[in-house]
PDB file of C-alpha atoms in Angstrom:
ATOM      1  CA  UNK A   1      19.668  -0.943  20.833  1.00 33.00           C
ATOM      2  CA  UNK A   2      17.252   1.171  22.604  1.00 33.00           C
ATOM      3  CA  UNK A   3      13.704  -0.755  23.571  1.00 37.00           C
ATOM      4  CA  UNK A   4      10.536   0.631  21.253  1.00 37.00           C
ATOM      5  CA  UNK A   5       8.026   1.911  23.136  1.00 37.00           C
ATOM      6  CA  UNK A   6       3.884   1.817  21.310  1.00 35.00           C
ATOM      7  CA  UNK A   7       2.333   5.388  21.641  1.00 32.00           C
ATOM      8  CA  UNK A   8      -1.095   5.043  22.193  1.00 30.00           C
ATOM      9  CA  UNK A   9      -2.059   4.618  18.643  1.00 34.00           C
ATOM     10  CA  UNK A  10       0.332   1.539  18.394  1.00 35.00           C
ATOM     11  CA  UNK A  11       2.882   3.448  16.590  1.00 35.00           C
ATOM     12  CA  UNK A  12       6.610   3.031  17.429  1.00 39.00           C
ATOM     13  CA  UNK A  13       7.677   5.548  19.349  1.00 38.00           C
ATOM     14  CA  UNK A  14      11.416   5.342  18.969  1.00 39.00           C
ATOM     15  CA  UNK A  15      11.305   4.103  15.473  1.00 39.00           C
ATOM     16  CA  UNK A  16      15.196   3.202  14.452  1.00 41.00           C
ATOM     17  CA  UNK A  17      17.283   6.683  13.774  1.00 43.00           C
ATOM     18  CA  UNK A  18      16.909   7.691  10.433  1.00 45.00           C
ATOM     19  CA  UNK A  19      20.579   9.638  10.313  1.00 59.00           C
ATOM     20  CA  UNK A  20      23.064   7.313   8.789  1.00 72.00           C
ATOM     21  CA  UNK A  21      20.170   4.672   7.496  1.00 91.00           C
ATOM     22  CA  UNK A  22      20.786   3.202   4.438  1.00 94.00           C
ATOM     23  CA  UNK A  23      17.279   2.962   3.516  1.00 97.00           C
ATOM     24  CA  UNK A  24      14.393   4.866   5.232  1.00 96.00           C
ATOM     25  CA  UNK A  25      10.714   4.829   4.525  1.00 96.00           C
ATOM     26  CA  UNK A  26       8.426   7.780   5.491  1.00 96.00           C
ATOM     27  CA  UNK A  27       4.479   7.684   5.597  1.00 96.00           C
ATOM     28  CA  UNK A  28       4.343   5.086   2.951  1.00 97.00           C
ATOM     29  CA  UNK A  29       1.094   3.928   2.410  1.00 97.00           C
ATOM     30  CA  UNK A  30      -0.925   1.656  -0.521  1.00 97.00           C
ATOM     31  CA  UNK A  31      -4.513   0.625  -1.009  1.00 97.00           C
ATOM     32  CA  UNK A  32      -5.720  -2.261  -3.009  1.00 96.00           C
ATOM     33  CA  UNK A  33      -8.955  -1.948  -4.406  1.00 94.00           C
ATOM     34  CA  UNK A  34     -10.093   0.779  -1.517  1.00 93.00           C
ATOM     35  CA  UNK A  35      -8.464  -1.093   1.551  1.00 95.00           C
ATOM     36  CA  UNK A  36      -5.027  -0.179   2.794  1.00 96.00           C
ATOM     37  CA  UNK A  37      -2.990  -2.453   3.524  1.00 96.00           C
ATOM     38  CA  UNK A  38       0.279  -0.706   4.411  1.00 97.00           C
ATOM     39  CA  UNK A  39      -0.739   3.208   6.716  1.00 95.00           C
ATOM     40  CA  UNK A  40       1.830   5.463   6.515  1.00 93.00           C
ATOM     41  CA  UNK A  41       4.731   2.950   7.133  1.00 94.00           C
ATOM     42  CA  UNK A  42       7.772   4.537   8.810  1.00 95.00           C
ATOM     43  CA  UNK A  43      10.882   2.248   9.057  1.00 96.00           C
ATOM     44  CA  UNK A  44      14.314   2.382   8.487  1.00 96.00           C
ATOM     45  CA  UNK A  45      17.726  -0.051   8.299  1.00 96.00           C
ATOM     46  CA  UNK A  46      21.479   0.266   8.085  1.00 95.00           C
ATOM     47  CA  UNK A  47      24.033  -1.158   6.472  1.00 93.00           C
ATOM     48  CA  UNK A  48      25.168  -5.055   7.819  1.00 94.00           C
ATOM     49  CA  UNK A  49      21.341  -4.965   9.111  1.00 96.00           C
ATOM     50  CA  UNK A  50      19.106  -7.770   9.544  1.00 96.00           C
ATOM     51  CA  UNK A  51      15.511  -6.654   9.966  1.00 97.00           C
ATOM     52  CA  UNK A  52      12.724  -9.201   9.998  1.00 96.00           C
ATOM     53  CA  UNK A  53       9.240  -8.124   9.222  1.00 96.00           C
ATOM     54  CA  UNK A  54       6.450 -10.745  11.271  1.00 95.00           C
ATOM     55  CA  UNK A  55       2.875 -10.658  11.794  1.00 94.00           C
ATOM     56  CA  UNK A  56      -0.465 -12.171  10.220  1.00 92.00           C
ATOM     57  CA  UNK A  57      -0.886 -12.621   6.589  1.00 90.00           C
ATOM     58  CA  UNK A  58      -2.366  -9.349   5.273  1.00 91.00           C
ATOM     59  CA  UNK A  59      -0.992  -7.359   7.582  1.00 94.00           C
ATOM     60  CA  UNK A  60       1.535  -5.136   5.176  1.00 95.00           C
ATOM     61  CA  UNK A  61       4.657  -6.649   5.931  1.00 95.00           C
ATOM     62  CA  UNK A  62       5.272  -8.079   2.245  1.00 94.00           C
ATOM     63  CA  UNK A  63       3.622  -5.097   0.730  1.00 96.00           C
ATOM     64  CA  UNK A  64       6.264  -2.948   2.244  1.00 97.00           C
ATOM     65  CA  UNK A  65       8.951  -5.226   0.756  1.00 95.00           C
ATOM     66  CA  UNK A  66       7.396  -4.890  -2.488  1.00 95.00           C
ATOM     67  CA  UNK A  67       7.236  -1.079  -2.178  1.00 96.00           C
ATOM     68  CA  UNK A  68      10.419  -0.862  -1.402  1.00 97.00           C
ATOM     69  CA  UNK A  69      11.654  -2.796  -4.180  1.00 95.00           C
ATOM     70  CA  UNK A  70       9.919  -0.935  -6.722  1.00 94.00           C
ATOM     71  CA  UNK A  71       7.524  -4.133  -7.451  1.00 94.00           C
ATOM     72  CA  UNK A  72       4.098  -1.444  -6.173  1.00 95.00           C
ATOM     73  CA  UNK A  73       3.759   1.986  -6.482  1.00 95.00           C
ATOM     74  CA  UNK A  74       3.002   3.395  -3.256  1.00 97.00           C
ATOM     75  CA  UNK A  75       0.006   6.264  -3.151  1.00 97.00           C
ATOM     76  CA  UNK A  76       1.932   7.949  -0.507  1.00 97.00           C
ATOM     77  CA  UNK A  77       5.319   8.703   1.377  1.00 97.00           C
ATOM     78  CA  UNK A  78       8.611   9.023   0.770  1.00 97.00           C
ATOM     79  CA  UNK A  79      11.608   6.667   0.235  1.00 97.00           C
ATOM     80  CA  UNK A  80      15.585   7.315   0.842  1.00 96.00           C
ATOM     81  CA  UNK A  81      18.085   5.461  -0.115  1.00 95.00           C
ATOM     82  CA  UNK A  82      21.585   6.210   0.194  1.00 93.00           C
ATOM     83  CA  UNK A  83      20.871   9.485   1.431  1.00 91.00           C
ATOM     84  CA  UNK A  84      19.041  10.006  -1.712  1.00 94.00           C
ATOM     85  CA  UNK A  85      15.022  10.550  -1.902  1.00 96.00           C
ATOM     86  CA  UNK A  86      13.548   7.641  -4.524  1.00 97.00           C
ATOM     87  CA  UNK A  87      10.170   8.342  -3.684  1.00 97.00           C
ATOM     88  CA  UNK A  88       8.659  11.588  -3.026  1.00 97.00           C
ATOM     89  CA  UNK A  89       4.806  11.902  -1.788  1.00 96.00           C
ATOM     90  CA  UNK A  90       4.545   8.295  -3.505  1.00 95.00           C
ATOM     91  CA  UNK A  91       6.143   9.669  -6.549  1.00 95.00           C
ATOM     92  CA  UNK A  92       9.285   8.429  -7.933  1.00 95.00           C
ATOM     93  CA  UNK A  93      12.320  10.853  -8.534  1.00 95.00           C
ATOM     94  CA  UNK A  94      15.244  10.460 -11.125  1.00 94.00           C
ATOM     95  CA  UNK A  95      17.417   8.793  -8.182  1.00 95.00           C
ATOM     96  CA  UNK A  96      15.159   5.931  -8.313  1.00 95.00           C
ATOM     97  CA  UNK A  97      16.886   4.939 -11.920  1.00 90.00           C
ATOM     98  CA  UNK A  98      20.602   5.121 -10.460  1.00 90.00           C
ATOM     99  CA  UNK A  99      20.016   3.467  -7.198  1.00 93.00           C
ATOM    100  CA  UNK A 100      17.103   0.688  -7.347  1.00 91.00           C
ATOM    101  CA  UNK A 101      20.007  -1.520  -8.948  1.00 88.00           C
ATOM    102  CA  UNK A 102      21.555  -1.094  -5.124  1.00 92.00           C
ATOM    103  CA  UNK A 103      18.678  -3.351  -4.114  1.00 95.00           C
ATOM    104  CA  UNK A 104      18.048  -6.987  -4.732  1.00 92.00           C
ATOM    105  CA  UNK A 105      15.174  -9.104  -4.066  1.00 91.00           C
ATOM    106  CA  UNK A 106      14.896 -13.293  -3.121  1.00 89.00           C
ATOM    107  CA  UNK A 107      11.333 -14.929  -3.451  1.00 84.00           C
ATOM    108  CA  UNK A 108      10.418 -17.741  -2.154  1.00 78.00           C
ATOM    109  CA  UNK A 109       9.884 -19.767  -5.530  1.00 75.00           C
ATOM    110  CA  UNK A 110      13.605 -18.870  -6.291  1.00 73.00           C
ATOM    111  CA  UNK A 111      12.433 -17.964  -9.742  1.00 81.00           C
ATOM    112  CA  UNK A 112      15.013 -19.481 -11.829  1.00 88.00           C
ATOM    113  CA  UNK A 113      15.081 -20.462 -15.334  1.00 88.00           C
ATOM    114  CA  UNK A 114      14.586 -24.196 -15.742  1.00 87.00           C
ATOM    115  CA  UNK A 115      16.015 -24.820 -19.114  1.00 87.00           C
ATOM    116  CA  UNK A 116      19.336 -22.470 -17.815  1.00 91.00           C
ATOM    117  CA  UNK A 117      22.155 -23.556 -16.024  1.00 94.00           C
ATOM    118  CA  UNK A 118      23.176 -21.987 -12.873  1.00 95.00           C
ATOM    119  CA  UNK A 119      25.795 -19.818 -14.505  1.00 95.00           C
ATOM    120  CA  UNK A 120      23.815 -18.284 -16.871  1.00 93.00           C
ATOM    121  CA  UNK A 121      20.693 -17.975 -14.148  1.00 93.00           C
ATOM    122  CA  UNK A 122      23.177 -15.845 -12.626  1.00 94.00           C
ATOM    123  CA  UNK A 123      25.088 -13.881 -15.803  1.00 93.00           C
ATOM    124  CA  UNK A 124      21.422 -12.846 -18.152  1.00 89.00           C
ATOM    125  CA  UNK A 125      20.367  -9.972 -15.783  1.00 85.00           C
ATOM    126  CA  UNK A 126      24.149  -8.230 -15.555  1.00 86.00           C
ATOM    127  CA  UNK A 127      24.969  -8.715 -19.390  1.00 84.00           C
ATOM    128  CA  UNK A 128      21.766  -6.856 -20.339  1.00 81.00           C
ATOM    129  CA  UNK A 129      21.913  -4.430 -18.144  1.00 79.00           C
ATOM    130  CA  UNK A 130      25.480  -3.440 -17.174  1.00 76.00           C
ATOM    131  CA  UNK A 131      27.195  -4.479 -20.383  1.00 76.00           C
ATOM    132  CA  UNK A 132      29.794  -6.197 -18.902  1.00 80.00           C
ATOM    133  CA  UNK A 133      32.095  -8.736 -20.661  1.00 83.00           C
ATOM    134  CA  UNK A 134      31.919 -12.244 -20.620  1.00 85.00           C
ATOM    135  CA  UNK A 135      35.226 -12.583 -18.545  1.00 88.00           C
ATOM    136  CA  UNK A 136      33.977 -10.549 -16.102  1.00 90.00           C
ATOM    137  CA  UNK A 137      30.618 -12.180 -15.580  1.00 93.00           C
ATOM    138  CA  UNK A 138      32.187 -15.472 -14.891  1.00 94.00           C
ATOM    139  CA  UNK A 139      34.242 -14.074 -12.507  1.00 92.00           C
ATOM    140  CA  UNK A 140      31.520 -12.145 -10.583  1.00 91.00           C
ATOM    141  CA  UNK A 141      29.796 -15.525 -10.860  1.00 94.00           C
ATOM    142  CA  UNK A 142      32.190 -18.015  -9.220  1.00 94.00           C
ATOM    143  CA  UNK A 143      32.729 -14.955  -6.926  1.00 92.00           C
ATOM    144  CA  UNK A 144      28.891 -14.642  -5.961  1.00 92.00           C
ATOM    145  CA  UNK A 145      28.786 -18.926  -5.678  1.00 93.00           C
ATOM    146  CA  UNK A 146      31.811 -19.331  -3.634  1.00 93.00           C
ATOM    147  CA  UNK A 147      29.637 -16.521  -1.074  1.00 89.00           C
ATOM    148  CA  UNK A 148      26.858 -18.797  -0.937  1.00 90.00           C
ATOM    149  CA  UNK A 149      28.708 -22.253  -0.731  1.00 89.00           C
ATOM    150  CA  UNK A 150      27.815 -23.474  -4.204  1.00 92.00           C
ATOM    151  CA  UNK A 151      31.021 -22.753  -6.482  1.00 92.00           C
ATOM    152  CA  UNK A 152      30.832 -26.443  -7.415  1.00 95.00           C
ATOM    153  CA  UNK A 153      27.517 -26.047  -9.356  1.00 95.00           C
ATOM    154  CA  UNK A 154      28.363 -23.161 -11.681  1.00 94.00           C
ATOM    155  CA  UNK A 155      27.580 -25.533 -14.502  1.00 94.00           C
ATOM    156  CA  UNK A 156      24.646 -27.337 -13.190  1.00 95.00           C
ATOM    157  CA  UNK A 157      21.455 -27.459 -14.380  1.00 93.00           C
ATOM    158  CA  UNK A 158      18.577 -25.877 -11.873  1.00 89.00           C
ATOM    159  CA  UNK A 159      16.284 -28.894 -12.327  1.00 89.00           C
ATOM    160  CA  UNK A 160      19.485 -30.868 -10.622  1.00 90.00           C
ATOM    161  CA  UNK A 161      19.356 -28.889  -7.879  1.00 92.00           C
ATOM    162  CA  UNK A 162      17.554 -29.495  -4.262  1.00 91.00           C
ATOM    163  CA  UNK A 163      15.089 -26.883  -2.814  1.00 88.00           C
ATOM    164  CA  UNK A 164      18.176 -25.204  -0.451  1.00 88.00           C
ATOM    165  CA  UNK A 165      20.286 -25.156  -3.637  1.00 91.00           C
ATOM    166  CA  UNK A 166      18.156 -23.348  -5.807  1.00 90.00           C
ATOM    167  CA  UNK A 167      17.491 -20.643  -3.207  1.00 89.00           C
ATOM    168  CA  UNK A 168      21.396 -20.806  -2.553  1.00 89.00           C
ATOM    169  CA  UNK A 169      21.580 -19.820  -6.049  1.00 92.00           C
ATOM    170  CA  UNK A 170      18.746 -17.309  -6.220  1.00 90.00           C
ATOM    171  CA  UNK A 171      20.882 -15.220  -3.416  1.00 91.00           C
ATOM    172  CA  UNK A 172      23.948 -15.542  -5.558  1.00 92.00           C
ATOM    173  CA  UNK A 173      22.252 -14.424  -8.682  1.00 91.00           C
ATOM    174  CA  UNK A 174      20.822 -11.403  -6.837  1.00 90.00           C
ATOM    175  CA  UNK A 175      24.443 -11.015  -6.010  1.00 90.00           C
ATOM    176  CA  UNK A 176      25.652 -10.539  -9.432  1.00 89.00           C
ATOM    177  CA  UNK A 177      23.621  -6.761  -9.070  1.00 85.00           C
ATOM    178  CA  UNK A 178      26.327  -5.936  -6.349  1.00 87.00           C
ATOM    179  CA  UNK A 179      23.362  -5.066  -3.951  1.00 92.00           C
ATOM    180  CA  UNK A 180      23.805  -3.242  -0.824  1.00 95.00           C
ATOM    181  CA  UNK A 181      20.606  -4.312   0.325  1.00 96.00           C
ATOM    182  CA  UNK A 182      18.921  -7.822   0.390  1.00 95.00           C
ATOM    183  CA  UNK A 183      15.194  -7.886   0.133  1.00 96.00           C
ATOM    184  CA  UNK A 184      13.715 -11.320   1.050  1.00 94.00           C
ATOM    185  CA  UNK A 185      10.105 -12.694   0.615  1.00 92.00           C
ATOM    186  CA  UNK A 186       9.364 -16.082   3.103  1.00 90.00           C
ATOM    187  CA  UNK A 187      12.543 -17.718   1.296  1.00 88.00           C
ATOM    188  CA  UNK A 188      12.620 -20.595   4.043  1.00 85.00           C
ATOM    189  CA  UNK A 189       9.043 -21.391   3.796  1.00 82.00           C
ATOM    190  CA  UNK A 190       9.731 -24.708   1.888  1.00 77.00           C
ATOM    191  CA  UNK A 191      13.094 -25.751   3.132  1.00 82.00           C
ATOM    192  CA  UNK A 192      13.221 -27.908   6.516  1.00 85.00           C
ATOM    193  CA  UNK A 193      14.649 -26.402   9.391  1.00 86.00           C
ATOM    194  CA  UNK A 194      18.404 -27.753   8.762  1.00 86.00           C
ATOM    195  CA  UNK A 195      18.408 -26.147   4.744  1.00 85.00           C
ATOM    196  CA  UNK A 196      16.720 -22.792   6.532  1.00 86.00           C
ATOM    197  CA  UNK A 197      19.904 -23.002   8.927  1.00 88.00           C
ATOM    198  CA  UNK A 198      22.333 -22.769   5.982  1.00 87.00           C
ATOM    199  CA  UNK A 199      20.406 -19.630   4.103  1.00 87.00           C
ATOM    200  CA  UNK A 200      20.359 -17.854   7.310  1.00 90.00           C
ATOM    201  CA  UNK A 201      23.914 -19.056   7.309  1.00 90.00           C
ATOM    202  CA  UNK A 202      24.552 -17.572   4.021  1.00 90.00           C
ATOM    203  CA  UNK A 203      23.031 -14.159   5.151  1.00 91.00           C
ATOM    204  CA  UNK A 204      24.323 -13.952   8.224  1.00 92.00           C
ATOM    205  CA  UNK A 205      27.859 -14.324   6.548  1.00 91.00           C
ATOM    206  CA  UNK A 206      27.043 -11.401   3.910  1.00 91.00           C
ATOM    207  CA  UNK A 207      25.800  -9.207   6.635  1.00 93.00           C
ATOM    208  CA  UNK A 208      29.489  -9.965   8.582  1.00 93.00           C
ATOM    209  CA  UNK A 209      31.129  -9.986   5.343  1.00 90.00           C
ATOM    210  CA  UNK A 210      30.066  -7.827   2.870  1.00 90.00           C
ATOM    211  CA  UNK A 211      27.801  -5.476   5.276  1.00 93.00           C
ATOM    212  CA  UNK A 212      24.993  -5.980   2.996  1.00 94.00           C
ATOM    213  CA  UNK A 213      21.758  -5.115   5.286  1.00 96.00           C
ATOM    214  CA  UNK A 214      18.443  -7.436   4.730  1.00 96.00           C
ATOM    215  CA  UNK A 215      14.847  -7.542   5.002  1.00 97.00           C
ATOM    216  CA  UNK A 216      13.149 -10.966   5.668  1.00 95.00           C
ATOM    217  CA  UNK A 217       9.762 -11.502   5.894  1.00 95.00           C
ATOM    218  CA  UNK A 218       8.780 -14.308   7.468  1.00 92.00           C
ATOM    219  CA  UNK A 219       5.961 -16.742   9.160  1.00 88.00           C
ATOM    220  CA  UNK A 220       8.953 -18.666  10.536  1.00 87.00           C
ATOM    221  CA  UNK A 221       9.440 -17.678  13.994  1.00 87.00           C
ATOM    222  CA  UNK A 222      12.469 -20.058  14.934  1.00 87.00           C
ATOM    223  CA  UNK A 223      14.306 -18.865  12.191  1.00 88.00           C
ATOM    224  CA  UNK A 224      13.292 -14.756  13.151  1.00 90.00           C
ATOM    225  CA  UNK A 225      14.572 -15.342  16.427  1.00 90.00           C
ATOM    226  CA  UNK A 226      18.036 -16.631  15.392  1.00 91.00           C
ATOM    227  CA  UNK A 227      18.302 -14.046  11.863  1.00 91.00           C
ATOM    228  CA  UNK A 228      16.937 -10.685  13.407  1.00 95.00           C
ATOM    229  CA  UNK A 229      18.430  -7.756  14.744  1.00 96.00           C
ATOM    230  CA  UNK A 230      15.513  -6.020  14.887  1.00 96.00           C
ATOM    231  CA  UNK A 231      11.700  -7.684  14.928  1.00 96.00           C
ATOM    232  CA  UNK A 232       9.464  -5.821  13.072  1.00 97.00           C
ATOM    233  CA  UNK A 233       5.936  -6.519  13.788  1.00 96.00           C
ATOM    234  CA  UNK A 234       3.152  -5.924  11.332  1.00 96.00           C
ATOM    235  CA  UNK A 235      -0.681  -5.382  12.488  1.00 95.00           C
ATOM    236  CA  UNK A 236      -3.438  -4.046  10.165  1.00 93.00           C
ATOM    237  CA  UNK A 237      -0.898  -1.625   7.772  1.00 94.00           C
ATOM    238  CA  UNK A 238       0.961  -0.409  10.767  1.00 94.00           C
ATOM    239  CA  UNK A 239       4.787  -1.315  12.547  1.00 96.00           C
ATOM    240  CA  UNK A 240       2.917  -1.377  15.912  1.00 95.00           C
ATOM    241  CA  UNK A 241       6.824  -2.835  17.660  1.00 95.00           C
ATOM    242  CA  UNK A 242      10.300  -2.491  16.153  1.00 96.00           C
ATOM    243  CA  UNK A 243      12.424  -4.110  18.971  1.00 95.00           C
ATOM    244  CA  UNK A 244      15.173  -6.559  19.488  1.00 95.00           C
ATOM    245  CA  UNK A 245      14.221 -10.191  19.157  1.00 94.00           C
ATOM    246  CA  UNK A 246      14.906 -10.557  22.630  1.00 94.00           C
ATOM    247  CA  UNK A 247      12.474  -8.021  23.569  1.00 94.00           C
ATOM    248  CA  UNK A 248       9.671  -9.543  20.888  1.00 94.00           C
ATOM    249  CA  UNK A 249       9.873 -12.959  22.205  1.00 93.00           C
ATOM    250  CA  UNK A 250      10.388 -12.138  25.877  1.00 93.00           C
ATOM    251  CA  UNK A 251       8.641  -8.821  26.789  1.00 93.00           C
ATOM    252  CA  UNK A 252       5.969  -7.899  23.729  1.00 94.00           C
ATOM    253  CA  UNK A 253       4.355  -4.704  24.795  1.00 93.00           C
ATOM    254  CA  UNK A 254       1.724  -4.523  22.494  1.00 94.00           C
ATOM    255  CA  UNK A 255      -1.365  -6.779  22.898  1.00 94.00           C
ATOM    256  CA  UNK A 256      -1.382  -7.695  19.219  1.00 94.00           C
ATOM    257  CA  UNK A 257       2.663  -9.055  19.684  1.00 94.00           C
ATOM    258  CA  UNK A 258       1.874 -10.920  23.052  1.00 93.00           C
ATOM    259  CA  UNK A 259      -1.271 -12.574  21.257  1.00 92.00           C
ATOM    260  CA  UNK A 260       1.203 -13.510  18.218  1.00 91.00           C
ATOM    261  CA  UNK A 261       4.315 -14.850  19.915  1.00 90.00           C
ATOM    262  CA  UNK A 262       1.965 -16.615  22.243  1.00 88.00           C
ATOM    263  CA  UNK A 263       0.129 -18.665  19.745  1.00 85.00           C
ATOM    264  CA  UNK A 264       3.319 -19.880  18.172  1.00 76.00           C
ATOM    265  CA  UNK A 265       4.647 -21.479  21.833  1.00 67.00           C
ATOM    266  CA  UNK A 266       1.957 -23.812  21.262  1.00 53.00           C
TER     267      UNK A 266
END
């Protein structure tokens, strides 16, 4: 992949190609309360991606996730997504209805229903919305937990389960929407370092596997380093690098990266 190189106003200058991108953001920006936090984002990712968004907290990189996921309106830009324009001058077009479904999102509190089991965690969202049978639920189910390593817990309840279970089960259940894209919100932050191995595990294998593409945002460097294809860095609303993690760790042009991978080797 070719090396990013800042223009002078910190912008990427060789932001990823947008031609054959699965999902591609234009000039998105959003203000809370009068302050941007996210100035006319431009990024882009393709299928069997794994893009990982860094930098301080406040810095955009979760707002962008939530953009893209539909979560925050953005006041400006545009949005394509399989080709398709969702978002047009931070308006939403009739593709958006057809294709959000193509995009799934983890959190980091897995969001699960306590009083559920893990099979119907995983089966409420797809029998509402896509009407499918009961048969064909608990297929896509043992399906989705066999992915993720977990096929032995379909009945378990989510209270049973340990921290890297539950966000085991989380992915699976996002799954179940047949996603082509994986959004994912500081998911390791409250696993150790062994249970972080097995999630990026998990999405390492669906990128191989099922060339589902993700976005992780994360404060957990180790686990950028070994997950990313691409390192994404974040600094007041704006990508200021979009490099390979190599390049990030090893040869940050931009003062703001050098400052940020060098407090972290400490």
């Amino acid at each position: 992949m070719a090396e990013t190189n800042p223009t002078l106003d910190g912008t990427p200058e060789n932001a990823p190609g947008l031609d054959g991108a699965f999902l591609r953001t234009q000039g998105v920006s959003k203000s809370f309360h009068g302050r941007p936090v996210l100035k006319e984002a431009d990024f882009a990712i393709g299928s069997g991606e794994i893009a990982v968004l860094v930098g301080k907290s406040g810095s955009g990189k979760s707002t962008l996730l939530r953009v893209i996921a539909g979560l925050e309106e953005p006041d400006a830009g545009d949005i394509h997504l399989a080709g398709q324009a969702v978002v047009q001058g931070g308006e939403y077009q009739g593709a958006w209805k057809d294709l959000h479904g193509q995009i799934g999102m983890i959190f980091q509190s897995y969001t699960l229903w306590p009083h559920m089991n893990v099979l119907d965690n995983l089966t409420i969202a797809p029998r509402l919305t896509l009407g499918e049978s009961r048969a064909q639920l608990l297929e896509r189910a043992e399906k989705a937990l066999t992915e993720v390593g977990m096929a032995q817990h379909l009945r378990s309840r989510c209270t049973q389960l340990s921290g890297g279970e539950r966000q085991r089960v989380a992915i699976a259940r996002a799954l179940m929407m047949r996603p082509r894209l994986l959004l994912c919100d500081e998911i390791t932050s409250a696993l150790d370092p062994p249970v972080a191995a097995e999630v990026l595990g998990v999405l390492t294998k669906l990128k191989e596997e099922e060339g589902i593409a993700c976005v992780i945002v994360t404060h957990d460097m180790a686990f950028a380093s070994k997950a990313a294809d691409r390192i994404c860095f974040f600094e007041d609303g704006l990508i200021k690098e979009d490099v390979p993690p190599e390049h990030a760790f090893n040869d940050p042009q931009t003062p703001g990266l050098r400052a940020f991978i060098d407090a972290i080797r400490f």
